[in-house]
Short mmCIF file of C-alpha atoms in Angstrom, two decimals:
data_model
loop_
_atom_site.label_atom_id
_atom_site.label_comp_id
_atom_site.label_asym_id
_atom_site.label_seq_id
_atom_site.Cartn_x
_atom_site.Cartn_y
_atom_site.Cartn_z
CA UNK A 1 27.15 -14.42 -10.76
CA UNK A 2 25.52 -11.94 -8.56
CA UNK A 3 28.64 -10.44 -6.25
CA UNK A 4 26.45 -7.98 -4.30
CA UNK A 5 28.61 -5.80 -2.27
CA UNK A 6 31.44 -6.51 -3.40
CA UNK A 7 30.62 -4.13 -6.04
CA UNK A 8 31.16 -1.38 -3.24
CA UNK A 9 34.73 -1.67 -3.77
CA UNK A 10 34.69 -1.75 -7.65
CA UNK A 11 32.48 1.65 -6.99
CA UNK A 12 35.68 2.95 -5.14
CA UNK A 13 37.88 2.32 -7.10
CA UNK A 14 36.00 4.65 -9.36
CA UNK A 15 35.73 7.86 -7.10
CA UNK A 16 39.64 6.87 -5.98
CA UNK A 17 41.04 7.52 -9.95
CA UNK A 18 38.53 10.74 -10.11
CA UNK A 19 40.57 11.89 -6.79
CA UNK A 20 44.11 10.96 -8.63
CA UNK A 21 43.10 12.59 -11.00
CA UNK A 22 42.01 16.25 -9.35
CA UNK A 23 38.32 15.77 -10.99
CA UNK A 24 37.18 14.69 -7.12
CA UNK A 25 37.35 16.76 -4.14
CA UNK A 26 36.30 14.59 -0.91
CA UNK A 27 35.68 17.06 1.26
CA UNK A 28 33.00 19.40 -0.05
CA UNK A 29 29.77 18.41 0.36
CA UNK A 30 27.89 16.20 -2.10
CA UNK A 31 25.48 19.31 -3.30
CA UNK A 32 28.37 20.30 -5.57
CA UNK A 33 28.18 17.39 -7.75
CA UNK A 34 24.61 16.00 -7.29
CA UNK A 35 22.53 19.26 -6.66
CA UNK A 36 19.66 16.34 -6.89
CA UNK A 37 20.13 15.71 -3.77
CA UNK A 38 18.71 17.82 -0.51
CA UNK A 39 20.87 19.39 1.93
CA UNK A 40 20.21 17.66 5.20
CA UNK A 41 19.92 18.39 9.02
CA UNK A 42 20.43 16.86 12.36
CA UNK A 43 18.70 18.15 15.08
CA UNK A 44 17.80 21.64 13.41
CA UNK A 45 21.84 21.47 12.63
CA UNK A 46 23.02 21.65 8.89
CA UNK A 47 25.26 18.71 8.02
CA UNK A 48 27.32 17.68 5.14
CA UNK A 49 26.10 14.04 4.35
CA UNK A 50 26.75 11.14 6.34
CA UNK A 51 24.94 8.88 8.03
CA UNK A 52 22.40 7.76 5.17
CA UNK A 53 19.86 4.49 5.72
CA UNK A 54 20.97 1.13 4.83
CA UNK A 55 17.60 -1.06 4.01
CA UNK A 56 15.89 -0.49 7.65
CA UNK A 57 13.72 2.64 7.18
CA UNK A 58 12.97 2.93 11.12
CA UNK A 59 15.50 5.03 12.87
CA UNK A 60 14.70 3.96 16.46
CA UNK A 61 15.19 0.41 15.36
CA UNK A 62 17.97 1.34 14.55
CA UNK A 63 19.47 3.45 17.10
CA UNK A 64 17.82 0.61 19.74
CA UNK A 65 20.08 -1.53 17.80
CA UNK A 66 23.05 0.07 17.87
CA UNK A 67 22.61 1.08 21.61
CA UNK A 68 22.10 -2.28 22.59
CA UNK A 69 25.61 -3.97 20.29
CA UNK A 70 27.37 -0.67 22.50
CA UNK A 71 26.20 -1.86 25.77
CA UNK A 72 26.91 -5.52 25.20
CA UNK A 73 30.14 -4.95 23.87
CA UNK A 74 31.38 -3.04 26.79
CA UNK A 75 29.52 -5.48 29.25
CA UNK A 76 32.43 -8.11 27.25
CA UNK A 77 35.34 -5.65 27.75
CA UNK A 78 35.09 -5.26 31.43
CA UNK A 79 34.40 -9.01 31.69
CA UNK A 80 37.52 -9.70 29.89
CA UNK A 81 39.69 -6.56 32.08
CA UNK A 82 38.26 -8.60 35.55
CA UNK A 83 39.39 -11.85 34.10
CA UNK A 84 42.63 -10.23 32.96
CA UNK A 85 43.47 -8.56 36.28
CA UNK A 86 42.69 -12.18 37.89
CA UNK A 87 40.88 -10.58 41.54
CA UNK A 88 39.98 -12.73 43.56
CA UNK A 89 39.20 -11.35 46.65
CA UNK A 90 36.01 -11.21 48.90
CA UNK A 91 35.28 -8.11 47.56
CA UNK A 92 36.17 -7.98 44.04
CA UNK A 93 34.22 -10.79 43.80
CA UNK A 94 30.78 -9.32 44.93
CA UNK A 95 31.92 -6.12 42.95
CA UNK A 96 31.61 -8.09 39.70
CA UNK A 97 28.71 -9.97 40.74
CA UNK A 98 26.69 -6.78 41.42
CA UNK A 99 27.72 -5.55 38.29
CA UNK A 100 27.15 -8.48 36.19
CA UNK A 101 23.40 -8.28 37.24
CA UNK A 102 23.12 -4.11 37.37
CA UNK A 103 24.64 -5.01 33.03
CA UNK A 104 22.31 -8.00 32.60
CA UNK A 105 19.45 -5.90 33.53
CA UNK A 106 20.57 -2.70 31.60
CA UNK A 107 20.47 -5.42 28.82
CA UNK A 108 17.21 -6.91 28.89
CA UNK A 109 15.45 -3.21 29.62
CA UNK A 110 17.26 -1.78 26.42
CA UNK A 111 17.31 -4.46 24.37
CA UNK A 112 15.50 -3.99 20.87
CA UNK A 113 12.62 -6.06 19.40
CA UNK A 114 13.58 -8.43 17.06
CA UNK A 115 15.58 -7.16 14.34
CA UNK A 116 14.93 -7.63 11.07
CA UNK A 117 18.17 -8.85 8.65
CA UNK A 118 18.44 -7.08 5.30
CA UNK A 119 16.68 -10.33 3.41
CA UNK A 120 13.60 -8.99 5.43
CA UNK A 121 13.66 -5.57 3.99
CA UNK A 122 11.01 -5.11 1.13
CA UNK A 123 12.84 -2.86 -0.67
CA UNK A 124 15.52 -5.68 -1.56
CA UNK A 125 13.26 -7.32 -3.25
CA UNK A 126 12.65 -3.89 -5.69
CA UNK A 127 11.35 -4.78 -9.76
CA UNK A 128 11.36 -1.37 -10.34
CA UNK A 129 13.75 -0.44 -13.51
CA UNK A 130 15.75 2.52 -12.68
CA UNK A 131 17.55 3.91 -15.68
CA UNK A 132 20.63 5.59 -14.04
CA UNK A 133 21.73 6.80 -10.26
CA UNK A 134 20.41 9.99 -10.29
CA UNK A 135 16.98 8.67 -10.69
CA UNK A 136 17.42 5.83 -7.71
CA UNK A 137 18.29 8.67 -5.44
CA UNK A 138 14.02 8.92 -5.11
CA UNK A 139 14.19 6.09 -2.69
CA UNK A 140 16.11 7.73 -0.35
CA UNK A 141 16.74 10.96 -0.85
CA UNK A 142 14.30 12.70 1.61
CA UNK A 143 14.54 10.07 4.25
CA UNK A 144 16.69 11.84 7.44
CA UNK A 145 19.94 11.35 8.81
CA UNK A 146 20.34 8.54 10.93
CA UNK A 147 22.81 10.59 12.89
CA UNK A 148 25.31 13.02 12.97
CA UNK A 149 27.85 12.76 10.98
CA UNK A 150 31.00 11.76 12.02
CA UNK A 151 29.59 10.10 15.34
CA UNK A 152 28.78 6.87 14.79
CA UNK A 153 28.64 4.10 11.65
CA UNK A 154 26.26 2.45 10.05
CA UNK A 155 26.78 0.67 6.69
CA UNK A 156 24.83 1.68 4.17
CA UNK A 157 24.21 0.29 0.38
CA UNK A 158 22.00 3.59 -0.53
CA UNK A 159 25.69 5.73 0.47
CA UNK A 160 26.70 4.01 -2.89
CA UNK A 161 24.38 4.93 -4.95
CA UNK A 162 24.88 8.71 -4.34
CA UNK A 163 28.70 7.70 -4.66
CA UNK A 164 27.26 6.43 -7.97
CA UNK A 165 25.70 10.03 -8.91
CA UNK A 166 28.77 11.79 -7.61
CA UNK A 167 31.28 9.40 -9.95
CA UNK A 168 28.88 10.61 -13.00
CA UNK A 169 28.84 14.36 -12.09
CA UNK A 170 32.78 14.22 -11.30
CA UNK A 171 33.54 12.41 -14.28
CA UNK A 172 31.33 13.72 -17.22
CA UNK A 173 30.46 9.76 -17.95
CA UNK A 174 27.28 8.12 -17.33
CA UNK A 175 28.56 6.04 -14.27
CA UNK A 176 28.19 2.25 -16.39
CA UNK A 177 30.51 3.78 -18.66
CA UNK A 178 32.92 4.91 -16.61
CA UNK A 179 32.98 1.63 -14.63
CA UNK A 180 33.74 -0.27 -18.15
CA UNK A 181 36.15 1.91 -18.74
CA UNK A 182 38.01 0.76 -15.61
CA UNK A 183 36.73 -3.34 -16.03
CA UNK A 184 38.63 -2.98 -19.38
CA UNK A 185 41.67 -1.18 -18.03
CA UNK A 186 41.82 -4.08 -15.46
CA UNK A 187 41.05 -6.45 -18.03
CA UNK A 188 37.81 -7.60 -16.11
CA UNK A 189 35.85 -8.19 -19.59
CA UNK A 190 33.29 -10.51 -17.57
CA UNK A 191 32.08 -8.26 -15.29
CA UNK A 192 29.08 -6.51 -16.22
CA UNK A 193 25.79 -4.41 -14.56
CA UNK A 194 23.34 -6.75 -13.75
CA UNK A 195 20.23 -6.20 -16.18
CA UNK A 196 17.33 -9.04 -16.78
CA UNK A 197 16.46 -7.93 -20.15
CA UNK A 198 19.93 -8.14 -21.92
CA UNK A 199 21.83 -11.77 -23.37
CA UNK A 200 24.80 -11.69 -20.71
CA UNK A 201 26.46 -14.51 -21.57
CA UNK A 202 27.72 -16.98 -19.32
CA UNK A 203 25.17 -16.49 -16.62
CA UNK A 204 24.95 -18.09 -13.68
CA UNK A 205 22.35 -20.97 -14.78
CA UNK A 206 20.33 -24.41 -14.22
CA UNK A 207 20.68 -25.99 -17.84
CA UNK A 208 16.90 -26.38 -19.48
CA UNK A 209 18.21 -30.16 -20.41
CA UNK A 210 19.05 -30.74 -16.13
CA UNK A 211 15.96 -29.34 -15.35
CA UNK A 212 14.35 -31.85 -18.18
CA UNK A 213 15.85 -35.19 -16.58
CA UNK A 214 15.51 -34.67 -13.33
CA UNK A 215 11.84 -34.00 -13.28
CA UNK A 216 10.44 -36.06 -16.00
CA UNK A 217 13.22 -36.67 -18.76
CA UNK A 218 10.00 -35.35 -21.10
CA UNK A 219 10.70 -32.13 -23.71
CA UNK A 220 8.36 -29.21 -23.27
CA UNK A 221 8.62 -25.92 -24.80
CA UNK A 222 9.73 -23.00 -22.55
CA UNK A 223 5.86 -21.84 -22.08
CA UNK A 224 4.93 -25.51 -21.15
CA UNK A 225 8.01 -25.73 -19.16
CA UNK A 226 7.45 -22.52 -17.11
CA UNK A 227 3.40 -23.02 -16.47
CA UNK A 228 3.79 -26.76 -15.56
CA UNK A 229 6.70 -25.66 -12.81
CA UNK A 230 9.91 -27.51 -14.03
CA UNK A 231 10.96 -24.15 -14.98
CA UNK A 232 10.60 -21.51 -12.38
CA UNK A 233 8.72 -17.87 -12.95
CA UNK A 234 11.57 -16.92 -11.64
CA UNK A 235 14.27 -18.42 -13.78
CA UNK A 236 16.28 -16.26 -16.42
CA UNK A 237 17.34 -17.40 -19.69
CA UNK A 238 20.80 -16.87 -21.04
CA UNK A 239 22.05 -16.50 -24.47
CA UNK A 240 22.68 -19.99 -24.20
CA UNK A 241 19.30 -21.06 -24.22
CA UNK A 242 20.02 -22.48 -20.54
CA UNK A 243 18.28 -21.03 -17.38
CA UNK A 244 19.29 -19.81 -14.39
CA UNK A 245 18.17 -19.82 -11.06
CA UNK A 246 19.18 -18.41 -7.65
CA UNK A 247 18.41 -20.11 -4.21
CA UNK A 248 17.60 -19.71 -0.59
CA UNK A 249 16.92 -22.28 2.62
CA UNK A 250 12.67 -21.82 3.94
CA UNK A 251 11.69 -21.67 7.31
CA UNK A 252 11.75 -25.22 6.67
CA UNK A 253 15.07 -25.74 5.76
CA UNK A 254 14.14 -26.69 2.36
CA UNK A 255 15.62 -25.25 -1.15
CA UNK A 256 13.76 -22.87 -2.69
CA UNK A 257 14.04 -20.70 -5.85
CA UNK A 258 14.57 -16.87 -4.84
CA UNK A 259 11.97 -14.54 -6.22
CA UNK A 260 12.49 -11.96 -9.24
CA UNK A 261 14.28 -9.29 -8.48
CA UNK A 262 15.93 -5.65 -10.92
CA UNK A 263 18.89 -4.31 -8.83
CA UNK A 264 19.34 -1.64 -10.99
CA UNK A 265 18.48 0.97 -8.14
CA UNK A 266 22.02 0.09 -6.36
CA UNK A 267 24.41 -1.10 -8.88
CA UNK A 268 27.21 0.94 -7.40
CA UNK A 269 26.88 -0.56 -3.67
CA UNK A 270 25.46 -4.57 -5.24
CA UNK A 271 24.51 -4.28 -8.35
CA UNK A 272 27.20 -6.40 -10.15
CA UNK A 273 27.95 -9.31 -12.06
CA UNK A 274 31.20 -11.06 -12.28
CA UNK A 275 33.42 -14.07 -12.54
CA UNK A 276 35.76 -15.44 -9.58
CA UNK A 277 38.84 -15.05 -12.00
CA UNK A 278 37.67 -10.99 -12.75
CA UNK A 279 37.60 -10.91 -8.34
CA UNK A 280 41.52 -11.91 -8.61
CA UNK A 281 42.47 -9.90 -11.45
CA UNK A 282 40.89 -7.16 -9.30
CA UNK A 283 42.51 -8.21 -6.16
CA UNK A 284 46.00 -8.59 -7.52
CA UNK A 285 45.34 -5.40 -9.09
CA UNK A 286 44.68 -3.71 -5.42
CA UNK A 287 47.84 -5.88 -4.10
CA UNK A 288 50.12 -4.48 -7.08
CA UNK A 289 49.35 -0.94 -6.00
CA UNK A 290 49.42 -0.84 -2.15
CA UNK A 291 52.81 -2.70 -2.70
CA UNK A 292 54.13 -1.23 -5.46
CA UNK A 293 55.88 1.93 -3.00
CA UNK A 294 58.00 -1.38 -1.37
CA UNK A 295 59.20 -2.23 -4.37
CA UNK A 296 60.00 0.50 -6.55
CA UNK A 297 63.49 1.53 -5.18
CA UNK A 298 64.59 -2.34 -6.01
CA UNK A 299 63.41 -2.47 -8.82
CA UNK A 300 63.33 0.43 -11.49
CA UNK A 301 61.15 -1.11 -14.48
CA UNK A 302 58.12 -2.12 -12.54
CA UNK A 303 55.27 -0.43 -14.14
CA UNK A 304 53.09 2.07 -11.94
CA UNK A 305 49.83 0.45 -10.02
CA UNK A 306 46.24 1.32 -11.37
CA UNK A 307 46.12 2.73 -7.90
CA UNK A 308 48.68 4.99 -6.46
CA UNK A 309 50.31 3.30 -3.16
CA UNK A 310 49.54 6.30 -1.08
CA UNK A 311 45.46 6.17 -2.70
CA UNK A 312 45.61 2.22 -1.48
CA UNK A 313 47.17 2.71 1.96
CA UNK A 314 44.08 5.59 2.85
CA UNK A 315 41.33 3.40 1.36
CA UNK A 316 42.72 0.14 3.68
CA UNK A 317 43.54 2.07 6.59
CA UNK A 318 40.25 1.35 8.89
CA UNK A 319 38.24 4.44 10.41
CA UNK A 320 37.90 4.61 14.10
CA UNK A 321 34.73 3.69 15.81
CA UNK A 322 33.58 1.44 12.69
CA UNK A 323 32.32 -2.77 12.51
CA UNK A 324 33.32 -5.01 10.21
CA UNK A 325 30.29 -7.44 10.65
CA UNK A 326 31.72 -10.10 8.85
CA UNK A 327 34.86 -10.23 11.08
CA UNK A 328 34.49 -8.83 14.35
CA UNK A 329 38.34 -8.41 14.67
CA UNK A 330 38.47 -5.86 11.63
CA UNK A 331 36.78 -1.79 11.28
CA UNK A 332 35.70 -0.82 7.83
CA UNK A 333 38.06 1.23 5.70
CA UNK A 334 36.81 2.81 2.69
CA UNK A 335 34.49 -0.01 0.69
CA UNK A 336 36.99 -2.63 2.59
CA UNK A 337 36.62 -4.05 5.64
CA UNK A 338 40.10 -4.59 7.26
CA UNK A 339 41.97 -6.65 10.01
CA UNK A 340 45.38 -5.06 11.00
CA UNK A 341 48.12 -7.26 12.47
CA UNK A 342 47.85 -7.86 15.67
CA UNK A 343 49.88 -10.26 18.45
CA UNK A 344 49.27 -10.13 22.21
CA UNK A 345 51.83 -12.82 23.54
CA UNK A 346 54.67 -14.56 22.15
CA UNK A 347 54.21 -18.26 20.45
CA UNK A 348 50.28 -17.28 20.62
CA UNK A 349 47.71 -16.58 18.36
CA UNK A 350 48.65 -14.40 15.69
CA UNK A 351 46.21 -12.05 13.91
CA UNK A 352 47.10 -11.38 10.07
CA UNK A 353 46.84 -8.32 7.92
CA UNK A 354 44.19 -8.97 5.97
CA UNK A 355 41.47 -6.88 3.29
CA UNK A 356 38.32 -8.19 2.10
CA UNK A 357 34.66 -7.71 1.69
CA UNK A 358 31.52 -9.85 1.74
CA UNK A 359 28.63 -10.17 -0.64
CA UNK A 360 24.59 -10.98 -0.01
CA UNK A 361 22.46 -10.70 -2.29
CA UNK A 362 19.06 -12.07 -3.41
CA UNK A 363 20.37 -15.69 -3.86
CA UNK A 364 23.60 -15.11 -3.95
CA UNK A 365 26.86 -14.66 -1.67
CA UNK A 366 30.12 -13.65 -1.59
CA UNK A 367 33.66 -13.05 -0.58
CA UNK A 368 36.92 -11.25 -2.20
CA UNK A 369 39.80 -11.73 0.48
CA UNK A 370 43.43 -10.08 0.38
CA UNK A 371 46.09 -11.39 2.10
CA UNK A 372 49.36 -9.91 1.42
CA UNK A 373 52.87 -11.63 2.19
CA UNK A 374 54.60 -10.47 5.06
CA UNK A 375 57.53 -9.12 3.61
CA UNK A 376 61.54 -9.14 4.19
CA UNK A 377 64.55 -7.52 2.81
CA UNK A 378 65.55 -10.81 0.85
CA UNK A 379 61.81 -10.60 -1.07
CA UNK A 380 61.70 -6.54 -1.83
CA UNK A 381 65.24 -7.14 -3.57
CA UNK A 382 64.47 -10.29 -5.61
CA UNK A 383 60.97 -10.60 -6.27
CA UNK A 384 57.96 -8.60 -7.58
CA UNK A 385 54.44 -7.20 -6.65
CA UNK A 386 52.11 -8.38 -5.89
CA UNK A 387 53.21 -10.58 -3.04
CA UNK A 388 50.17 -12.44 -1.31
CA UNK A 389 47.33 -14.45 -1.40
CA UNK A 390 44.08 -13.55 -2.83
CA UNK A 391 40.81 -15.71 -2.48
CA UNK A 392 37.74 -15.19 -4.67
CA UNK A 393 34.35 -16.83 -3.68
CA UNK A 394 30.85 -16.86 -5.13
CA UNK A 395 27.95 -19.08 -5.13
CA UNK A 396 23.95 -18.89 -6.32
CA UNK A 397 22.53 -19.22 -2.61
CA UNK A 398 21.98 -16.49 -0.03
CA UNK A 399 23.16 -16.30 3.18
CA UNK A 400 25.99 -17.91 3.20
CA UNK A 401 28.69 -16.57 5.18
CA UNK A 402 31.72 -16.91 3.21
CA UNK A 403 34.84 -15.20 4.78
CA UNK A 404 36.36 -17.29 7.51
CA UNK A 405 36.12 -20.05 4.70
CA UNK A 406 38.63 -17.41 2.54
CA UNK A 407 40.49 -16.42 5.32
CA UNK A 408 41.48 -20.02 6.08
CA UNK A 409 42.17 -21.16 2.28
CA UNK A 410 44.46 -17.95 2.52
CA UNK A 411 46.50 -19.07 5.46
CA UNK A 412 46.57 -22.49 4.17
CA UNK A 413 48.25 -21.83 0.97
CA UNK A 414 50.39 -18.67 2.29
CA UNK A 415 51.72 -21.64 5.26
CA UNK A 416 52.14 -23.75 2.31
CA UNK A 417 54.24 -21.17 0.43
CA UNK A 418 56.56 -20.55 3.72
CA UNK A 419 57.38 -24.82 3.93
#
């Protein structure tokens, strides 16, 4: 199945075992690997690069955007600090008024047109074959910085791809190869580029014989099959001999088949194919290695992490001033969006530590969710990493927004584990 962005993460776990490894310095700029691609400027200032498009090509969209989530959001904060402080006077209470009407104005005057969400964007829906990274930099490469770096966030799928260019440069390896290389060290042998022309078997698919009874129960040959319409354009055949099929809702509500599409231009930031039970070797794998420094001093014959605890505690640790748009309560870290621990009153709600990241893609969606155990003395001297939960989701129909469904399995079966 198509994972999407999930693959981010797979794609940093790449550039994290270059940086173990000393072949990967993160802090010169990206010129010294992938001379490819053009030095940039902001405001007649050179930068080191940052701050590279997601799908919208229109900067002031985009800066109207994020002006107008800035303005809202602090509109909410000082609603919530009045409520907090509970005034109630005369005064207070034509102070907010005023200033609830002075915000809702600000609002509707700098509020952007209607946005358009990444399924809009043409260039998701690319059939263009791109052989490697280097040559899907041409889609982006001379577009300009959204902003400076270093002031503001925006996440970006095209960032990935020059990751992808960088992890080819740094490593000698054409970047497929060295991301088998790491599915086979952590034993991930069902997750694969995604590629139309190749048998990958397996597939995500809608069975020819399905297809068959539930439109006619009459045989046809795949020609017949796909110019009469029981078998859509769209479909792609497996080694099987089965066919697969993606979907999406209409403006009607109704099911449709999603159109053809070669995501070979961003296999690094969604790209991907893989299996729920690769997600949780992958997860566990993460787990092992942030928790692995816990452990060690209890426990002598553990075996090292594929990550370094100190490489897994900088890549969840979340950056200032950053979104996690699939859980408001989170900031991205690095190709993970993360929730710290948080609780504001006593026998209230409690917010868990939690990692994950989302998927969309062209008819599909995703989650990957990592909850680790909170741990005590009694556990770090009689058990082993990893200690958590992790929850693996993925289904063949965009859209759908899969994390608070992976949270709560989580806390379900972690509650379970504490009765």
């Amino acid at each position: 199945m198509r994972i999407a962005s999930i693959s981010k993460s797979l794609t940093m776990v790449a550039l994290a075992k270059l940086w173990e490894a000393g072949k990967l310095d993160l802090d010169i700029p990206v010129q010294h690997y992938v001379p490819e691609f053009p030095e940039k400027e902001y405001e007649g200032e050179k930068m080191v690069t940052s701050g590279i498009r997601h799908y919208e090509k229109d900067m002031k969209k985009v800066k109207e955007e994020k002006a107008y989530k800035a303005l809202k959001m602090m509109k909410e904060t000082v609603a919530f600090e009045q409520e907090k402080e509970g005034k109630s006077n005369e005064k207070n209470d034509f102070t907010k008024f005023k200033t609830e009407q002075e915000n809702e104005a600000k609002c509707r005057n700098s509020k952007p047109g209607k946005k358009k969400n990444d399924f809009e964007q043409g260039e998701l829906y690319l059939k263009e074959k791109f052989e490697n990274s280097i040559e899907s930099l041409k889609l982006f490469k001379n577009d300009p910085l959204f902003f400076k770096p270093g002031s503001q966030f925006l996440y970006s799928t095209f960032g990935y791809t020059l990751l992808a260019a960088i992890v080819e440069r740094a490593s000698g390896c054409k970047y497929l190869d060295y991301m088998q290389k790491i599915f086979h060290d952590l034993d991930m042998l069902t997750t694969v580029q995604e590629e139309n022309e190749p048998v990958i078997y397996n597939r995500a698919r809608l069975s020819y014989m399905d297809v068959q009874l539930s439109e006619s129960g009459n045989s046809y040959k795949d020609e017949e099959a796909v110019s009469s319409g029981i078998i859509p354009s769209v479909s792609y055949k497996n080694a099987s001999g089965k066919y697969y099929v993606f979907y999406v809702y209409n403006k009607k509500k109704r099911l449709v088949n999603t159109p053809y599409v070669d995501n070979s231009y961003k296999w690094a930031g969604g790209g991907f194919l893989s299996t729920v039970g690769d997600l949780l070797k992958f997860g566990n794998a993460m787990l092992y290695g942030y928790q692995f420094g816990l452990f060690k001093n209890s426990n002598e014959n553990l075996l090292p992490g594929y990550l370094k605890p100190e490489t897994m505690v900088m890549m969840w640790t979340p950056v200032p001033n950053t979104e996690m748009s699939w859980d408001k309560e989170g900031k991205y870290a690095m190709a993970w969006g993360v929730v710290e621990k948080k609780q504001t009153y006593g026998s209230c709600r409690k917010q868990r530590h939690y990692a994950s990241h989302t998927g969309g893609a062209v008819g599909a969606s995703s989650v990957l969710l990592v909850l680790p155990e909170e741990l005590d003395a009694e556990t770090l001297n009689n058990k082993v990493p990893p200690r958590g939960i992790i929850v693996s989701i993925i289904c063949n129909m965009q859209s759908v927004g899969l994390n608070s469904t992976a949270l709560k399995i989580a806390l379900e079966f972690d509650k379970d584990r504490l009765d």
